[in-house]
Amino acid sequence: MSDVSFLGSDVEFHRYLFEYRHGGAERGVEIAARSPEEAKERIKSLGWARYQGEIKATVHIPTGGVFTRIARRFQNFD
């Protein structure tokens, strides 16, 4: 997957990799953004990040077909 799409958005988000060093090891973090410039701005915001918990699982939702229509239907319930 070279891009990430979000429901309700017509704009493509791409995945950008940033590296950092911690504890003598190099690590990486992925940022979804519309452009490299936006990704660089988003990475600056990480100083404001808060711990939310451990991610135990991820689920891929296909970008087309029945699942998207169902998800959009639920998204419109406000």
XYZ file of C-alpha atoms in Angstrom:
78
model
C 0.000 0.000 0.000
C 1.555 3.278 -1.038
C -1.183 5.553 0.227
C -3.742 5.723 2.980
C -7.284 6.859 2.312
C -9.696 8.056 4.965
C -13.467 7.739 4.648
C -15.160 10.932 3.568
C -11.979 12.405 2.104
C -11.286 12.950 -1.576
C -7.626 13.750 -0.861
C -4.973 11.048 -1.079
C -2.681 10.644 1.902
C 0.771 9.182 1.376
C 3.010 7.458 3.932
C 6.265 9.194 4.922
C 8.995 7.664 7.080
C 10.965 9.627 9.699
C 13.933 8.206 11.611
C 15.086 9.014 15.120
C 17.613 7.694 17.639
C 16.706 6.531 21.135
C 18.654 4.408 23.580
C 21.491 3.842 21.103
C 19.149 2.417 18.439
C 17.582 3.871 15.316
C 13.797 3.717 15.058
C 11.241 4.924 12.552
C 7.799 6.476 12.645
C 5.312 6.684 9.787
C 3.305 9.868 9.148
C 0.316 10.041 6.784
C 0.136 13.347 4.906
C -0.764 14.871 1.554
C 2.837 15.965 0.785
C 6.378 15.778 2.199
C 6.011 19.363 3.425
C 2.802 18.527 5.307
C 4.479 15.422 6.778
C 7.327 17.594 8.096
C 4.803 19.949 9.707
C 2.921 17.024 11.244
C 6.121 15.530 12.724
C 6.730 18.824 14.535
C 3.422 18.287 16.362
C 4.657 15.099 18.037
C 5.942 17.175 20.950
C 2.261 17.610 21.869
C 1.497 13.871 21.600
C -0.160 12.047 24.529
C 0.042 8.371 25.386
C -3.230 6.607 24.487
C -2.349 2.964 25.114
C -0.893 -0.055 23.373
C -2.189 -1.084 19.951
C -3.168 -4.758 20.150
C -4.485 -5.209 16.602
C -5.146 -3.383 13.360
C -7.902 -3.966 10.820
C -7.654 -3.213 7.110
C -10.883 -1.871 5.624
C -10.976 -2.191 1.828
C -11.316 1.132 0.015
C -14.128 -0.015 -2.250
C -17.144 -2.222 -2.379
C -19.668 -3.253 0.231
C -17.518 -2.477 3.287
C -16.990 1.131 2.229
C -20.700 1.672 1.590
C -21.562 0.210 5.003
C -18.905 2.294 6.767
C -20.073 5.481 5.043
C -23.667 4.726 5.996
C -22.684 4.427 9.679
C -20.494 7.528 9.385
C -23.538 9.582 8.320
C -25.486 8.721 11.514
C -25.011 11.806 13.689
